[in-house]
Short mmCIF file of C-alpha atoms in Angstrom, two decimals:
data_model
loop_
_atom_site.label_atom_id
_atom_site.label_comp_id
_atom_site.label_asym_id
_atom_site.label_seq_id
_atom_site.Cartn_x
_atom_site.Cartn_y
_atom_site.Cartn_z
CA MET S 1 -32.67 -89.64 -34.17
CA ARG S 2 -29.04 -88.46 -32.90
CA GLN S 3 -28.69 -92.09 -32.23
CA GLY S 4 -28.59 -92.99 -35.95
CA ALA S 5 -27.12 -90.14 -37.41
CA GLN S 6 -24.26 -91.21 -34.55
CA GLY S 7 -24.81 -95.14 -35.59
CA SER S 8 -24.43 -93.91 -39.08
CA ALA S 9 -21.22 -92.16 -38.77
CA GLU S 10 -19.54 -94.81 -36.65
CA ALA S 11 -20.43 -96.83 -39.51
CA GLY S 12 -19.01 -94.92 -42.54
CA ALA S 13 -15.42 -94.20 -40.49
CA PRO S 14 -13.49 -97.11 -41.76
CA TRP S 15 -14.03 -96.45 -45.84
CA ALA S 16 -14.38 -92.25 -44.56
CA ALA S 17 -10.65 -92.55 -43.26
CA VAL S 18 -9.64 -93.57 -47.05
CA GLY S 19 -10.58 -90.78 -48.51
CA ARG S 20 -9.47 -86.64 -47.69
CA THR S 21 -7.85 -86.01 -44.45
CA GLY S 22 -10.62 -86.20 -41.17
CA ALA S 23 -13.37 -86.82 -43.19
CA GLY S 24 -15.63 -89.29 -41.39
CA VAL S 25 -14.31 -88.64 -37.86
CA PRO S 26 -16.53 -88.05 -35.12
CA SER S 27 -16.41 -84.31 -33.85
CA GLY S 28 -17.13 -85.59 -30.34
CA ARG S 29 -20.44 -83.63 -30.11
CA GLY S 30 -23.20 -85.46 -27.72
CA GLN S 31 -20.10 -87.72 -26.36
CA GLY S 32 -18.04 -87.12 -23.07
CA PRO S 33 -15.51 -85.01 -22.45
CA GLY S 34 -12.42 -85.67 -24.74
CA ARG S 35 -13.48 -88.99 -25.64
CA GLY S 36 -13.51 -88.02 -29.64
CA GLN S 37 -10.23 -87.16 -28.97
CA GLU S 38 -9.23 -90.61 -27.93
CA GLN S 39 -10.75 -92.02 -30.75
CA GLY S 40 -9.19 -90.24 -32.84
CA GLN S 41 -5.41 -91.25 -31.39
CA ALA S 42 -6.56 -95.11 -31.24
CA ARG S 43 -7.05 -94.65 -35.17
CA ALA S 44 -4.05 -93.23 -35.55
CA GLN S 45 -1.96 -95.94 -33.41
CA ALA S 46 -3.91 -98.55 -35.26
CA ARG S 47 -2.42 -97.21 -38.65
CA VAL S 48 1.08 -96.81 -37.43
CA PRO S 49 2.93 -100.35 -37.43
CA GLN S 50 5.01 -100.65 -33.91
CA GLN S 51 8.03 -102.81 -33.37
CA GLY S 52 9.11 -103.46 -29.59
CA GLY S 53 6.63 -101.51 -28.04
CA ALA S 54 7.78 -98.04 -29.94
CA VAL S 55 6.96 -96.74 -33.14
CA ARG S 56 9.13 -97.63 -35.77
CA GLY S 57 11.52 -94.97 -36.55
CA GLU S 58 11.43 -94.00 -33.26
CA HIS S 59 14.39 -94.29 -30.35
CA THR S 60 14.02 -95.44 -26.98
CA HIS S 61 16.41 -95.08 -23.88
CA SER S 62 15.58 -98.62 -22.99
CA GLU S 63 16.66 -100.21 -26.47
CA PRO S 64 19.18 -100.09 -29.38
CA PRO S 65 17.96 -98.28 -32.59
CA VAL S 66 17.23 -101.50 -35.14
CA PRO S 67 20.52 -101.83 -37.48
CA VAL S 68 19.49 -101.39 -40.74
CA VAL S 69 20.24 -104.31 -43.05
CA PRO S 70 21.32 -103.30 -46.51
CA VAL S 71 18.97 -104.64 -49.55
CA VAL S 72 21.59 -106.59 -52.44
CA PRO S 73 19.80 -106.66 -55.04
CA VAL S 74 19.67 -110.32 -56.51
CA VAL S 75 20.62 -110.51 -60.36
CA PRO S 76 19.40 -113.01 -62.00
CA ARG S 77 21.80 -115.55 -64.07
CA ALA S 78 21.74 -114.55 -67.72
CA ARG S 79 20.36 -117.61 -69.44
CA PRO S 80 22.68 -119.34 -72.25
CA VAL S 81 22.13 -118.11 -75.66
CA VAL S 82 21.46 -120.52 -78.56
CA GLN S 83 23.74 -119.84 -81.46
CA ARG S 84 21.10 -120.62 -83.66
CA ALA S 85 23.33 -119.59 -86.52
CA SER S 86 26.05 -121.79 -85.67
CA VAL S 87 23.74 -124.80 -85.89
CA ARG S 88 22.89 -123.26 -89.19
CA GLY S 89 26.40 -122.75 -90.44
CA GLN S 90 27.32 -126.17 -89.15
CA ILE S 91 24.67 -128.10 -91.03
CA LEU S 92 25.11 -125.80 -94.35
CA ASP S 93 29.11 -127.06 -94.02
CA ALA S 94 27.79 -130.18 -93.71
CA LEU S 95 25.74 -130.08 -96.62
CA ARG S 96 28.50 -128.75 -99.11
CA ALA S 97 30.82 -131.65 -98.05
CA ALA S 98 27.74 -134.19 -98.97
CA LEU S 99 27.66 -132.55 -102.18
CA VAL S 100 31.21 -132.27 -102.86
CA ALA S 101 31.17 -135.80 -102.26
CA GLY S 102 28.38 -136.97 -104.14
CA ASP S 103 25.92 -137.79 -101.10
CA LEU S 104 23.21 -135.20 -102.65
CA ARG S 105 23.13 -136.40 -106.01
CA PRO S 106 22.41 -134.14 -108.96
CA GLY S 107 18.27 -134.36 -109.92
CA GLU S 108 17.75 -135.20 -106.39
CA VAL S 109 15.29 -133.71 -104.25
CA TYR S 110 15.87 -133.95 -100.66
CA SER S 111 13.43 -132.65 -98.01
CA ALA S 112 14.67 -130.54 -95.02
CA PRO S 113 12.87 -132.90 -92.11
CA VAL S 114 14.51 -135.97 -93.92
CA LEU S 115 18.05 -134.21 -94.08
CA GLY S 116 16.72 -132.78 -90.24
CA GLU S 117 17.09 -137.02 -89.11
CA ARG S 118 20.05 -137.58 -90.45
CA PHE S 119 21.95 -134.80 -88.92
CA GLY S 120 19.78 -135.05 -85.58
CA VAL S 121 18.29 -131.20 -85.83
CA SER S 122 15.23 -130.05 -86.54
CA ALA S 123 14.00 -129.15 -90.33
CA THR S 124 14.72 -125.41 -89.89
CA PRO S 125 18.05 -124.83 -89.79
CA VAL S 126 18.40 -127.44 -92.88
CA ARG S 127 15.78 -125.51 -94.63
CA GLU S 128 17.34 -122.05 -93.97
CA ALA S 129 20.63 -124.11 -95.22
CA MET S 130 19.51 -125.15 -98.16
CA GLN S 131 17.92 -121.76 -98.85
CA GLN S 132 21.66 -120.47 -98.60
CA LEU S 133 22.55 -123.30 -101.32
CA ALA S 134 19.50 -122.56 -103.17
CA LEU S 135 21.25 -118.44 -103.82
CA GLU S 136 24.75 -120.63 -104.50
CA GLY S 137 23.00 -122.23 -107.43
CA ALA S 138 23.76 -125.38 -106.26
CA VAL S 139 19.99 -126.68 -105.15
CA GLU S 140 16.44 -125.33 -106.63
CA VAL S 141 13.64 -124.97 -104.39
CA VAL S 142 10.46 -127.24 -105.49
CA PRO S 143 7.49 -126.08 -103.54
CA ASN S 144 5.58 -128.43 -101.34
CA ARG S 145 8.47 -131.06 -101.57
CA GLY S 146 12.06 -129.92 -100.67
CA PHE S 147 15.19 -129.00 -103.03
CA ARG S 148 16.74 -130.20 -105.80
CA VAL S 149 20.15 -130.59 -106.73
CA VAL S 150 21.26 -128.82 -109.68
CA GLU S 151 22.16 -130.85 -112.75
CA ARG S 152 25.39 -129.81 -114.32
CA GLY S 153 27.10 -130.38 -117.33
CA LEU S 154 30.94 -130.13 -118.67
CA ARG S 155 30.04 -126.85 -120.78
CA GLU S 156 29.06 -125.14 -116.99
CA LEU S 157 32.36 -126.49 -115.31
CA ALA S 158 34.44 -125.33 -118.41
CA GLU S 159 32.97 -121.91 -118.05
CA LEU S 160 33.63 -121.47 -114.70
CA ALA S 161 37.39 -122.69 -115.05
CA GLU S 162 37.33 -120.12 -117.76
CA VAL S 163 36.30 -117.43 -115.22
CA ARG S 164 38.27 -118.26 -112.55
CA ALA S 165 41.26 -118.01 -115.15
CA LEU S 166 40.38 -114.66 -116.01
CA ILE S 167 40.39 -113.57 -112.05
CA GLU S 168 42.99 -115.66 -110.70
CA VAL S 169 45.94 -115.22 -113.35
CA PRO S 170 46.48 -111.55 -113.38
CA VAL S 171 46.65 -111.60 -109.78
CA MET S 172 49.02 -114.13 -109.51
CA LEU S 173 51.43 -112.47 -111.77
CA ARG S 174 51.21 -109.65 -110.14
CA LEU S 175 52.02 -111.18 -107.12
CA ALA S 176 55.06 -112.89 -108.62
CA ARG S 177 56.84 -109.79 -109.23
CA THR S 178 55.54 -108.33 -105.53
CA VAL S 179 55.85 -110.72 -102.93
CA PRO S 180 58.90 -111.66 -101.18
CA ALA S 181 60.01 -115.59 -101.03
CA GLU S 182 59.99 -115.85 -97.24
CA ARG S 183 55.89 -114.70 -97.66
CA TRP S 184 55.36 -117.77 -100.37
CA ALA S 185 57.58 -120.34 -98.19
CA GLU S 186 54.86 -119.31 -95.42
CA LEU S 187 52.45 -121.09 -97.24
CA ARG S 188 54.22 -124.42 -97.98
CA PRO S 189 52.63 -126.07 -95.20
CA LEU S 190 49.11 -125.40 -96.97
CA ALA S 191 50.01 -126.75 -99.90
CA GLU S 192 51.47 -130.16 -98.52
CA ALA S 193 48.28 -130.10 -96.70
CA THR S 194 46.83 -130.66 -99.91
CA VAL S 195 48.56 -133.13 -101.12
CA ARG S 196 47.71 -134.71 -97.88
CA ALA S 197 44.14 -134.16 -97.95
CA ALA S 198 43.82 -135.98 -101.59
CA SER S 199 45.96 -139.05 -100.83
CA SER S 200 42.79 -139.64 -98.13
CA GLY S 201 40.79 -140.05 -101.22
CA CYS S 202 37.75 -138.30 -99.91
CA ARG S 203 36.82 -135.32 -102.12
CA ALA S 204 35.11 -133.28 -99.32
CA THR S 205 38.75 -133.04 -97.34
CA TYR S 206 40.67 -132.54 -100.36
CA ALA S 207 38.07 -129.74 -102.04
CA GLU S 208 37.94 -127.71 -98.43
CA SER S 209 41.89 -127.79 -98.22
CA ASP S 210 42.21 -126.91 -101.90
CA ARG S 211 39.96 -123.92 -101.44
CA GLY S 212 42.01 -123.05 -98.63
CA PHE S 213 45.28 -123.05 -100.47
CA HIS S 214 44.00 -120.83 -103.03
CA ARG S 215 42.49 -118.38 -100.84
CA ALA S 216 45.69 -118.00 -98.96
CA VAL S 217 47.42 -116.90 -101.91
CA LEU S 218 44.60 -114.54 -103.16
CA SER S 219 44.58 -113.05 -99.85
CA LEU S 220 47.89 -111.61 -100.69
CA SER S 221 46.40 -109.07 -102.87
CA GLY S 222 44.86 -107.37 -100.02
CA ASN S 223 41.63 -107.98 -101.98
CA GLU S 224 38.82 -108.82 -99.81
CA GLN S 225 36.11 -108.55 -102.43
CA LEU S 226 38.34 -110.90 -104.81
CA VAL S 227 38.97 -113.36 -102.55
CA GLN S 228 35.51 -113.67 -101.97
CA ILE S 229 33.63 -113.88 -105.28
CA ALA S 230 37.24 -116.10 -106.29
CA GLU S 231 36.17 -118.78 -103.31
CA ASP S 232 32.29 -118.88 -104.52
CA LEU S 233 33.55 -119.82 -108.19
CA HIS S 234 35.79 -122.10 -107.11
CA ARG S 235 32.89 -123.73 -104.51
CA ARG S 236 30.59 -123.88 -107.56
CA ALA S 237 33.72 -125.84 -109.47
CA GLN S 238 34.04 -128.78 -107.16
CA TRP S 239 30.30 -129.58 -107.13
CA PRO S 240 29.89 -132.89 -108.73
CA LEU S 241 28.24 -133.46 -112.39
CA VAL S 242 25.08 -135.31 -113.73
CA GLY S 243 25.98 -138.93 -113.05
CA GLY S 244 29.79 -138.35 -111.90
CA GLY S 245 28.82 -140.14 -108.25
CA PRO S 246 31.69 -140.30 -105.60
CA GLY S 247 33.93 -141.80 -107.77
CA ALA S 248 34.01 -139.14 -110.69
CA ARG S 249 37.54 -137.40 -109.55
CA GLY S 250 39.80 -140.44 -108.30
CA ARG S 251 42.38 -140.70 -105.54
CA ALA S 252 45.13 -140.69 -108.80
CA ASP S 253 43.21 -137.03 -110.32
CA LEU S 254 43.22 -135.17 -106.57
CA ILE S 255 46.85 -135.74 -106.09
CA ALA S 256 48.09 -134.53 -109.63
CA ASP S 257 45.73 -131.70 -108.74
CA ALA S 258 47.50 -131.12 -105.48
CA HIS S 259 50.80 -131.52 -106.85
CA GLU S 260 50.14 -129.15 -109.16
CA HIS S 261 50.15 -126.17 -105.98
CA THR S 262 53.68 -127.42 -104.74
CA ALA S 263 54.56 -126.72 -108.22
CA LEU S 264 52.90 -123.28 -108.31
CA LEU S 265 54.53 -122.33 -105.51
CA ASP S 266 58.29 -122.80 -106.60
CA ALA S 267 57.60 -120.68 -110.01
CA LEU S 268 56.01 -117.90 -107.61
CA VAL S 269 59.23 -118.19 -105.46
CA ALA S 270 61.46 -118.15 -108.69
CA ARG S 271 59.30 -115.38 -110.26
CA ASP S 272 58.87 -117.45 -113.31
CA LEU S 273 55.90 -115.82 -114.68
CA ASP S 274 55.68 -118.01 -117.79
CA VAL S 275 55.36 -121.20 -115.37
CA VAL S 276 52.96 -119.29 -113.54
CA ARG S 277 50.65 -118.57 -115.81
CA ALA S 278 50.80 -122.19 -117.78
CA LEU S 279 50.60 -123.74 -114.22
CA VAL S 280 47.16 -121.58 -113.40
CA GLY S 281 45.71 -122.60 -116.56
CA GLU S 282 46.41 -126.00 -116.42
CA HIS S 283 45.49 -126.52 -112.91
CA PHE S 284 41.52 -124.82 -113.98
CA ALA S 285 41.95 -126.75 -117.28
CA GLY S 286 42.22 -130.34 -115.29
CA ALA S 287 40.27 -129.92 -112.84
CA ALA S 288 37.53 -128.75 -115.45
CA ALA S 289 38.30 -132.02 -117.47
CA ALA S 290 38.07 -134.60 -114.61
CA GLY S 291 34.58 -133.02 -113.21
#
């Protein structure tokens, strides 16, 4: 019976050692002198890793201490961040240019997947850019089909020209009284750039250059909200009319429109308010009439 009890205790020793201290360790009762103590020491040594014949952490006179090598943390290389917004912005600019150039025709429906194949991107950034154009009023959403380019007539274009004149004419008259001539001279390269863009005959190229000149003039007012509103109206005024097509405004019309920028600068430098008022009014009216 004592033999069976002893065998059970020894068999339970491995899992008993995981529990509380001393549990499952035989007391040495019924064994030879010092045998229980020797077994306890053997178990303790088995649980302590050894190196070079000595317990790790101990220093012996026969061996030098093991040098401690510092652990340098490995910093993972940051993954390149995909600028999703920049892709959408590029597609938005491309769609705006296609709209002004007449490649996206009023009344036609265009799907995001088809346009995505055209630009070499997925349908997602195209759809997001088209939704922005829908907010601007350039297109409208057609459920389960895509986006239809809004059809506009001369009436809407004339209304836009009137609103632009109401906003920009008073600002330019005020700037003509306050801005020194040297500041106007800094805008001369922009006015000349519009002439070169018009000479190319590309409506999209001229439209961008035209907005750049007007934006630079209005920026002298220091009113960023005014600049944004005026540019939004200007952009909408550049959209093609129904049946207009790419050749609605010919190269001669663009060149005549561009030369009005240089004439306007001359009037602003001279502070001739009557000429400034007349030029700005004619500039907007001419754009509305040409379409």
